[in-house]
mmCIF file of C-alpha atoms in Angstrom:
data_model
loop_
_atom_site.group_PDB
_atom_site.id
_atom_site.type_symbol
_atom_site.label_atom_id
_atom_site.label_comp_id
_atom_site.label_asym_id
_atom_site.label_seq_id
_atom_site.Cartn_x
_atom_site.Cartn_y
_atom_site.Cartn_z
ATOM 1 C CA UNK A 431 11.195 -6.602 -27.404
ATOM 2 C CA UNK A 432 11.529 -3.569 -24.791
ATOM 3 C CA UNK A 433 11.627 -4.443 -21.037
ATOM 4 C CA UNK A 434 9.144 -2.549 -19.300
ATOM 5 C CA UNK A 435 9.686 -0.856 -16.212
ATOM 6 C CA UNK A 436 6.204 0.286 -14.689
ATOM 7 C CA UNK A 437 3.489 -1.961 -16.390
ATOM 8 C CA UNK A 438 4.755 -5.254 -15.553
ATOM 9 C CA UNK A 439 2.582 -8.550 -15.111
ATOM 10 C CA UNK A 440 2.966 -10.891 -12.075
ATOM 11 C CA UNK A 441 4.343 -14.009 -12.489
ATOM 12 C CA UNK A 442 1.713 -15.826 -10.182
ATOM 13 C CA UNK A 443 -1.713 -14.347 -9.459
ATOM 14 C CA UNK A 444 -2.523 -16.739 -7.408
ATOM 15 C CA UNK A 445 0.579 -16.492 -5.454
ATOM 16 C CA UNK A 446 0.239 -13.162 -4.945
ATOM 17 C CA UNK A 447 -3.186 -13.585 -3.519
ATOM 18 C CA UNK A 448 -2.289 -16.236 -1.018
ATOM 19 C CA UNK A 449 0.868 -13.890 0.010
ATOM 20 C CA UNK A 450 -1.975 -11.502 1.216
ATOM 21 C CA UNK A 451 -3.512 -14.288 3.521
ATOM 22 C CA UNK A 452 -0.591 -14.357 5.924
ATOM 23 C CA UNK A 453 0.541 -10.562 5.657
ATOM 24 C CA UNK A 454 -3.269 -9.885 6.912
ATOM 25 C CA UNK A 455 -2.632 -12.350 10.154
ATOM 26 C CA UNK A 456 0.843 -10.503 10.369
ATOM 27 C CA UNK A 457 -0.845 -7.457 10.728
ATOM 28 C CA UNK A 458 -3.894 -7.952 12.853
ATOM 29 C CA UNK A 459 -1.080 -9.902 15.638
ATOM 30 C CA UNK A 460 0.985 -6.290 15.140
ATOM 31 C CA UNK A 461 -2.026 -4.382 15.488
ATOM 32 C CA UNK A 462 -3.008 -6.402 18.645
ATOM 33 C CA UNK A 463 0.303 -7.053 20.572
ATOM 34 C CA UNK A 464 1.376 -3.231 19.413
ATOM 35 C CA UNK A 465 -2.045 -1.296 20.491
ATOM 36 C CA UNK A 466 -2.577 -3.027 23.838
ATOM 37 C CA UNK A 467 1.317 -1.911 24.631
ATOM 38 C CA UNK A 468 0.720 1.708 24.333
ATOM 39 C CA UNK A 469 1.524 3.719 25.895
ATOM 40 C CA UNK A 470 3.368 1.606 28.735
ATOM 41 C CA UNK A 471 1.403 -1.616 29.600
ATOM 42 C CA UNK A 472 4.960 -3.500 30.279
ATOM 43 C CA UNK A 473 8.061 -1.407 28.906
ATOM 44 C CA UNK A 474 8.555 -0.287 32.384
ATOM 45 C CA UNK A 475 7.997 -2.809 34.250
ATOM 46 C CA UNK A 476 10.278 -4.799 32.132
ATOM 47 C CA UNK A 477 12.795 -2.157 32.652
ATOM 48 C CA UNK A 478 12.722 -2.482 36.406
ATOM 49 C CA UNK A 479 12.286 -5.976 36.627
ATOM 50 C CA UNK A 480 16.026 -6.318 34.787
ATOM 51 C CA UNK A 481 17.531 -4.120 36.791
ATOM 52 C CA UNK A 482 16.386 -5.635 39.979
ATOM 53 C CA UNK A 483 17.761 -9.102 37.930
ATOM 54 C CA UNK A 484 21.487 -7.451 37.346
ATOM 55 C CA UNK A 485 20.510 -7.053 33.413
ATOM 56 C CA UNK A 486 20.083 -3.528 32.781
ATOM 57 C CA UNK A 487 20.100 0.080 33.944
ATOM 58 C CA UNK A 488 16.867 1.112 36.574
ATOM 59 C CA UNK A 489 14.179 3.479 35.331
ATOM 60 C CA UNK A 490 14.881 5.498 38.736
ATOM 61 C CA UNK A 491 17.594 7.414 36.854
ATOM 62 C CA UNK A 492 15.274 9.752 35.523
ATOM 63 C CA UNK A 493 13.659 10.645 39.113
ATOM 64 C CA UNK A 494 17.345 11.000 40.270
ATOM 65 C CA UNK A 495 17.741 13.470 37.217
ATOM 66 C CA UNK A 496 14.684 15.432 38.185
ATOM 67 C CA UNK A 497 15.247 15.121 41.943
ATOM 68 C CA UNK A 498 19.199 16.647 41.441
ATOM 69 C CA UNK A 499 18.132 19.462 38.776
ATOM 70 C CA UNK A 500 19.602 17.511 36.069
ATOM 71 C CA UNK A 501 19.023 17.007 32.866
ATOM 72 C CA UNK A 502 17.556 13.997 31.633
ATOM 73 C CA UNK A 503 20.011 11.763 30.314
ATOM 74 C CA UNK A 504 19.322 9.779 27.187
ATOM 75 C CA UNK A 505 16.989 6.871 27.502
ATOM 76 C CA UNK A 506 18.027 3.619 25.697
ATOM 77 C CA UNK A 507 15.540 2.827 22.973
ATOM 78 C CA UNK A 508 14.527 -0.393 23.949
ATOM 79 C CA UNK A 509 13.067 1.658 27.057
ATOM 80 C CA UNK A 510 11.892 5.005 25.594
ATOM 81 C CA UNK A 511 8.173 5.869 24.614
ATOM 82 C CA UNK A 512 9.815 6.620 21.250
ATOM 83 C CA UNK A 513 10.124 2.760 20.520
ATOM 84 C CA UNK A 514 6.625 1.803 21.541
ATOM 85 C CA UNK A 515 4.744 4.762 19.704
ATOM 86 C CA UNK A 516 6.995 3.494 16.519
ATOM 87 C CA UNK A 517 5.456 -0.028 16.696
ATOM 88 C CA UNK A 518 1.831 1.477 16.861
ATOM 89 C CA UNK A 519 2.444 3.603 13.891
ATOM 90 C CA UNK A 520 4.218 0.438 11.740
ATOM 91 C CA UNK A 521 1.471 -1.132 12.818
ATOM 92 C CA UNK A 522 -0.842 0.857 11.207
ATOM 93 C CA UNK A 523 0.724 1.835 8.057
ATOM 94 C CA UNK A 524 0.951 -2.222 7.624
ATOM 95 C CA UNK A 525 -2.539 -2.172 7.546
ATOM 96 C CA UNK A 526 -2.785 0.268 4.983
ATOM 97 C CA UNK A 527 -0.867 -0.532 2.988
ATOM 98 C CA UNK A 528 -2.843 -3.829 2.644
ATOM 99 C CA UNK A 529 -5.840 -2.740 1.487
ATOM 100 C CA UNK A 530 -4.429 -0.348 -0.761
ATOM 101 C CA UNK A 531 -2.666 -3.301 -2.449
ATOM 102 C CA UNK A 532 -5.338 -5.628 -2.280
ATOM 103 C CA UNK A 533 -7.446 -2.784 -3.735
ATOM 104 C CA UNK A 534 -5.039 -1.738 -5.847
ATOM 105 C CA UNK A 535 -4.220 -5.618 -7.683
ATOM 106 C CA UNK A 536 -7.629 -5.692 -8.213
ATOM 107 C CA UNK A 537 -8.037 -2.699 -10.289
ATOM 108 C CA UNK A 538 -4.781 -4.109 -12.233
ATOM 109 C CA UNK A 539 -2.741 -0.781 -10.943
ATOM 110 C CA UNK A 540 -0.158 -2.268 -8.454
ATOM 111 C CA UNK A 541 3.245 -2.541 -10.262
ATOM 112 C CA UNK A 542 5.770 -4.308 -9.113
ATOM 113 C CA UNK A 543 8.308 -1.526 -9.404
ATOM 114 C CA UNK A 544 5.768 0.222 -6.814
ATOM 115 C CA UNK A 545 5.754 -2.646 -5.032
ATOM 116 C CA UNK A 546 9.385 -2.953 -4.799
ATOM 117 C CA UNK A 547 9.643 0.295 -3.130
ATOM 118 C CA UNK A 548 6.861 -0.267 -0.455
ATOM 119 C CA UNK A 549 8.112 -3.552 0.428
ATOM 120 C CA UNK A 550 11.756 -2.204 0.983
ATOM 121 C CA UNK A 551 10.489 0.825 2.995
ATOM 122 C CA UNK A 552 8.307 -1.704 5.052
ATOM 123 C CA UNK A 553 11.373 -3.912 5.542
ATOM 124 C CA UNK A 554 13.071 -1.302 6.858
ATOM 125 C CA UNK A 555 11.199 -0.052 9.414
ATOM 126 C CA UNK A 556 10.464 -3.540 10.352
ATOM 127 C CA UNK A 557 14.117 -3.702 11.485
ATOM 128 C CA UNK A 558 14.260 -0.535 12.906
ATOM 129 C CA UNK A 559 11.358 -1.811 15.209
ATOM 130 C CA UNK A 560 13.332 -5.630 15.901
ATOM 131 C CA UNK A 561 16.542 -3.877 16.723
ATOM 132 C CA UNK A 562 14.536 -1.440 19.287
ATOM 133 C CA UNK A 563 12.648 -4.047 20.904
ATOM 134 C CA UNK A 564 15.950 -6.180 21.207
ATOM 135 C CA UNK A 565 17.966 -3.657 21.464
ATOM 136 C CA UNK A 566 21.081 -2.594 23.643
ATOM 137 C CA UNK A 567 21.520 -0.740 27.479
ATOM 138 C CA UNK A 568 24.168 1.069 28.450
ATOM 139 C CA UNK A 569 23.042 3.826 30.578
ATOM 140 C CA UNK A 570 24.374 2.484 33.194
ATOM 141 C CA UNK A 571 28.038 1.079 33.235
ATOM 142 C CA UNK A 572 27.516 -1.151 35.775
ATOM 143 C CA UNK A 573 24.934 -2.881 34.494
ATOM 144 C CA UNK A 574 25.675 -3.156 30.488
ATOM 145 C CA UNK A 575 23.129 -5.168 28.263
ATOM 146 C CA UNK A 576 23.859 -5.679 24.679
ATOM 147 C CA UNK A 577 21.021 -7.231 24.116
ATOM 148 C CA UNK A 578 17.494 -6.603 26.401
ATOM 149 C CA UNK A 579 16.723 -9.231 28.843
ATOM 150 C CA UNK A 580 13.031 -10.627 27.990
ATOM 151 C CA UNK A 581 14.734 -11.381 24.196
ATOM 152 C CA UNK A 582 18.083 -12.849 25.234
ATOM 153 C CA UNK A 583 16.784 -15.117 28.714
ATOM 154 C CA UNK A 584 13.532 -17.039 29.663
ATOM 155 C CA UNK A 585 10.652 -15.232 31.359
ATOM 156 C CA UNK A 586 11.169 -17.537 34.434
ATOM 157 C CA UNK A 587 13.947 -15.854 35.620
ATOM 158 C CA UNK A 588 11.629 -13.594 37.105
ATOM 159 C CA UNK A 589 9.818 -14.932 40.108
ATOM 160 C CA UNK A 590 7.193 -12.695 39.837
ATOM 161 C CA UNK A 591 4.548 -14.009 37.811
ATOM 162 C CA UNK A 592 2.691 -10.337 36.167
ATOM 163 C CA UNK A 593 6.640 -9.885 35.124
ATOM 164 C CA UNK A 594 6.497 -13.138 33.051
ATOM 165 C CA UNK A 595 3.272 -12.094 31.536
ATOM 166 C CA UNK A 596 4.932 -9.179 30.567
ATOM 167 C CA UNK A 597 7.629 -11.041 29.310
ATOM 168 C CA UNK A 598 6.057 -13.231 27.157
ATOM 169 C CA UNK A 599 3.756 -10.712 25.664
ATOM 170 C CA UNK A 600 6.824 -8.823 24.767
ATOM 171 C CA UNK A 601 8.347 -11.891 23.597
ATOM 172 C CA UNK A 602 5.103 -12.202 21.129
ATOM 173 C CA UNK A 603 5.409 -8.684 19.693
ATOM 174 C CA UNK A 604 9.213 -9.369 18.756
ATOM 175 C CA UNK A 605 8.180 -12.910 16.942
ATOM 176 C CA UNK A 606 5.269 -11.285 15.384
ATOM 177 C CA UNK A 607 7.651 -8.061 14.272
ATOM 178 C CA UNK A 608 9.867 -11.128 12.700
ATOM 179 C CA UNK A 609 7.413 -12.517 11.281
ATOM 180 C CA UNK A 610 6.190 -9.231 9.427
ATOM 181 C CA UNK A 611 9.746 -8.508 8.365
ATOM 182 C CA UNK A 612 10.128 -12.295 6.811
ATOM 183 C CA UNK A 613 6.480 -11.658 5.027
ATOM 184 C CA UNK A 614 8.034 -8.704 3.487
ATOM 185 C CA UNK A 615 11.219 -10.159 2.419
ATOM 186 C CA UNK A 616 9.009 -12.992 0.581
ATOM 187 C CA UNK A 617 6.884 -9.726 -0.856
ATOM 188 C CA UNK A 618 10.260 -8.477 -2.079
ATOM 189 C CA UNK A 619 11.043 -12.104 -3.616
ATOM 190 C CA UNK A 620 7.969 -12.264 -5.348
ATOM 191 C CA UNK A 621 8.540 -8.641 -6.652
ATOM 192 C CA UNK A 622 11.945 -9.647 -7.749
ATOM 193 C CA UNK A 623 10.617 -12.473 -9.391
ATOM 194 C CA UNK A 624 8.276 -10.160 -11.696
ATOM 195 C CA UNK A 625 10.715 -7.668 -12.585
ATOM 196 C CA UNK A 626 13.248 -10.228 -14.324
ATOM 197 C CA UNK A 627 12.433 -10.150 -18.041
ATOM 198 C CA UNK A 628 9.355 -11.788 -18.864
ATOM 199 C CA UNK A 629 8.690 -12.657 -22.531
ATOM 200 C CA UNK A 630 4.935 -12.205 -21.334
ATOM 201 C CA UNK A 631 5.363 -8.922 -20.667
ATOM 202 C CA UNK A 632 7.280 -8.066 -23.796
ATOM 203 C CA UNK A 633 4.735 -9.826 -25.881
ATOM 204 C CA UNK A 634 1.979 -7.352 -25.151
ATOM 205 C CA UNK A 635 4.098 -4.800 -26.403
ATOM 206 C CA UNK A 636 3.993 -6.580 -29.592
ATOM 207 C CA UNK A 637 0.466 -6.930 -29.465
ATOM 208 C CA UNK A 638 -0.283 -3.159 -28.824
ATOM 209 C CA UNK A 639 1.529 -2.652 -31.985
ATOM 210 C CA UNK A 640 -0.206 -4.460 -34.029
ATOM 211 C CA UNK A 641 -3.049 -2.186 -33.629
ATOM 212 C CA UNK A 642 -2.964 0.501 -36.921
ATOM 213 C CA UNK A 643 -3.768 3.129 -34.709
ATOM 214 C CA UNK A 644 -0.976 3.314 -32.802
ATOM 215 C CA UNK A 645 2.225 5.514 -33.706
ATOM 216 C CA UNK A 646 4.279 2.412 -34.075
ATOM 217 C CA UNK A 647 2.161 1.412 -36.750
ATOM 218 C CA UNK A 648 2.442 4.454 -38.406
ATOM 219 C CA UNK A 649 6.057 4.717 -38.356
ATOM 220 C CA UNK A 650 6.001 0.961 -40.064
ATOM 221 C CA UNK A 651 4.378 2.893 -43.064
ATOM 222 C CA UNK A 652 0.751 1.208 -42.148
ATOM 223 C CA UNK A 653 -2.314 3.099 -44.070
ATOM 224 C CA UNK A 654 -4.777 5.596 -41.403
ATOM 225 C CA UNK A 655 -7.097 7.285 -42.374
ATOM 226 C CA UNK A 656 -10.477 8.861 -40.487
ATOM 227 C CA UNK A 657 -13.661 6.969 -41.589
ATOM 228 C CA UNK A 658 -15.772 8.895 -43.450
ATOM 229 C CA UNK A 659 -18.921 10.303 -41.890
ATOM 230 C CA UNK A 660 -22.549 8.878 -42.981
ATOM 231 C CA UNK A 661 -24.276 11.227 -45.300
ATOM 232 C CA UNK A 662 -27.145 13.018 -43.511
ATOM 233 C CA UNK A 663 -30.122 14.586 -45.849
ATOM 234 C CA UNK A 664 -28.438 18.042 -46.200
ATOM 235 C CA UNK A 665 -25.487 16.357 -47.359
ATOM 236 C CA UNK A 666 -27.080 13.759 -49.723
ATOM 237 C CA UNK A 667 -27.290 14.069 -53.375
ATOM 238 C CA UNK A 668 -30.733 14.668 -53.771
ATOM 239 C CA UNK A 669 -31.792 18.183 -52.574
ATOM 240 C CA UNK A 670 -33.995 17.723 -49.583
ATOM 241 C CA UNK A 671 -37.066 20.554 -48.248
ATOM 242 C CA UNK A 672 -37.881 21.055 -44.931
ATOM 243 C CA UNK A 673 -41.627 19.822 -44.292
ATOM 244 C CA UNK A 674 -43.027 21.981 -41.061
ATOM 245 C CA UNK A 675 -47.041 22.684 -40.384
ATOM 246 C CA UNK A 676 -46.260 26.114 -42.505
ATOM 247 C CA UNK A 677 -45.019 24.391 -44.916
ATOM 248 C CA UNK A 678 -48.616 21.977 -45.316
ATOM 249 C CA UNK A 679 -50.443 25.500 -45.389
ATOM 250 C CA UNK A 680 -48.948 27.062 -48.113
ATOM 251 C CA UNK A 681 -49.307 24.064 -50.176
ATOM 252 C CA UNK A 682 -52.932 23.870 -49.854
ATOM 253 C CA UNK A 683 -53.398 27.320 -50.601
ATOM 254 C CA UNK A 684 -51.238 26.780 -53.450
ATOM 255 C CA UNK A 685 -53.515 24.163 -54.840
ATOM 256 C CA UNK A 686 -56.796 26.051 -54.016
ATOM 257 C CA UNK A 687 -55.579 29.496 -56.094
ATOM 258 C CA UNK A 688 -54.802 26.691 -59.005
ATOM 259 C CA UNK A 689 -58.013 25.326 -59.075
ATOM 260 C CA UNK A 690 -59.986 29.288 -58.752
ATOM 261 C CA UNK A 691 -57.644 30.255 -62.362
ATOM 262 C CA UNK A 692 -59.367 27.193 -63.730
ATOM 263 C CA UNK A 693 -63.155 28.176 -63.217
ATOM 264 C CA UNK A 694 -62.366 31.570 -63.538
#
């Protein structure tokens, strides 16, 4: 029995199905907590509300580079537009990527080996988005952060209270990034879990040689042949005439000259 590589079954339908009903919350939170952050609803404010704290650099560093004829020095990504415009777009392809698999399993066309490679990508850029969102500052040496301030300490720090709404909305696009990137991981179990060898996938192998048509067959030594084609009335044995209207006319003239040599 060969182990196929492309047209594999699922192990679990069903399970596959119900892994779509919490990848499709996953991605409308995403979508949501994402869309409404672009293109700077809190990153900023966040940014200067930890440095006022003692946590991190100050976003003033890039009027002082503009103000001196400086060049801009490199933004952290946990603070750059680069980091929020990358959620949006993850966002996104999530969705995507959804209904073409749910569209796709369907129609019986999404492998798992397919599936594997999806799943990995999305993983990946799932953890390129946690590690930016949580991820270190040290533009500034006197104020180093390994780790940025809204993931690592509670939004009451701040006493403003717009900062802690910021803060916790951040805080609820990192959980719901996590929460992507463990749907994924589960994708990539399941996935796993249909590429091990299967003897229900190698028995339809055996079935689809059964079938005489097939080369396999033929190699076996199994009789083919093309079925012969129906005789039509030019092929018949008995010799067939055309009957058209001219036909009819001759016919009776035929019989009318026969009868005139009679009486004549």
């Amino acid at each position: 029995m060969a182990y196929k590589i492309l047209r594999r079954q699922w192990r679990s339908t069903r399970a596959m199905y119900y892994s779509m009903i919490p990848e499709l919350l996953g991605t409308v939170a995403v979508l949501v907590l994402f869309g409404i952050s672009q293109p700077d609803l809190y990153r900023t404010k966040l940014w200067r509300a930890g440095h006022e704290l003692g946590f991190n650099s100050s976003p003033n560093v890039i009027l002082y580079a503009y103000a001196n004829y400086e060049p801009q020095p490199k933004l952290p990504f946990v603070w750059s537009q680069t980091i929020t415009d990358f959620n949006v777009a993850i966002s996104v392809l999530s969705l995507f990527l959804l209904l073409t698999k749910l569209i796709a399993f369907i129609m019986h066309v999404w492998f798992p080996i397919v599936a594997m490679a999806i799943n990995i990508s999305l993983v990946a850029l799932y953890v390129t988005s946690i590690c930016g969102q949580a991820g270190p500052d040290h533009l500034d040496p006197n104020y180093p952060s390994s780790v940025a301030w809204y993931i690592a300490k509670p939004c009451n720090v701040a006493a403003n209270q717009s900062v802690q709404g910021s803060c916790r909305m951040a805080k609820g696009a990192f959980a719901a990034a996590c929460i992507m990137l463990c749907i994924y991981l589960v994708n990539i179990g399941l996935t796993i879990w249909a590429l091990m060898p299967n003897p229900a996938n190698d028995k339809v192998d055996d079935d689809d040689d059964d079938n005489t048509s097939s080369p396999a067959a033929l190699k076996r030594g199994s009789s083919w042949q093309m079925p012969s084609i129906p005789p039509t009335p030019r092929t018949g044995a008995v010799p067939y005439t055309p009957y058209t209207p001219r036909t009819m006319a001759f016919n009776t003239l035929d019989r009318n000259y026969s009868k005139r040599n009679q009486y004549a």
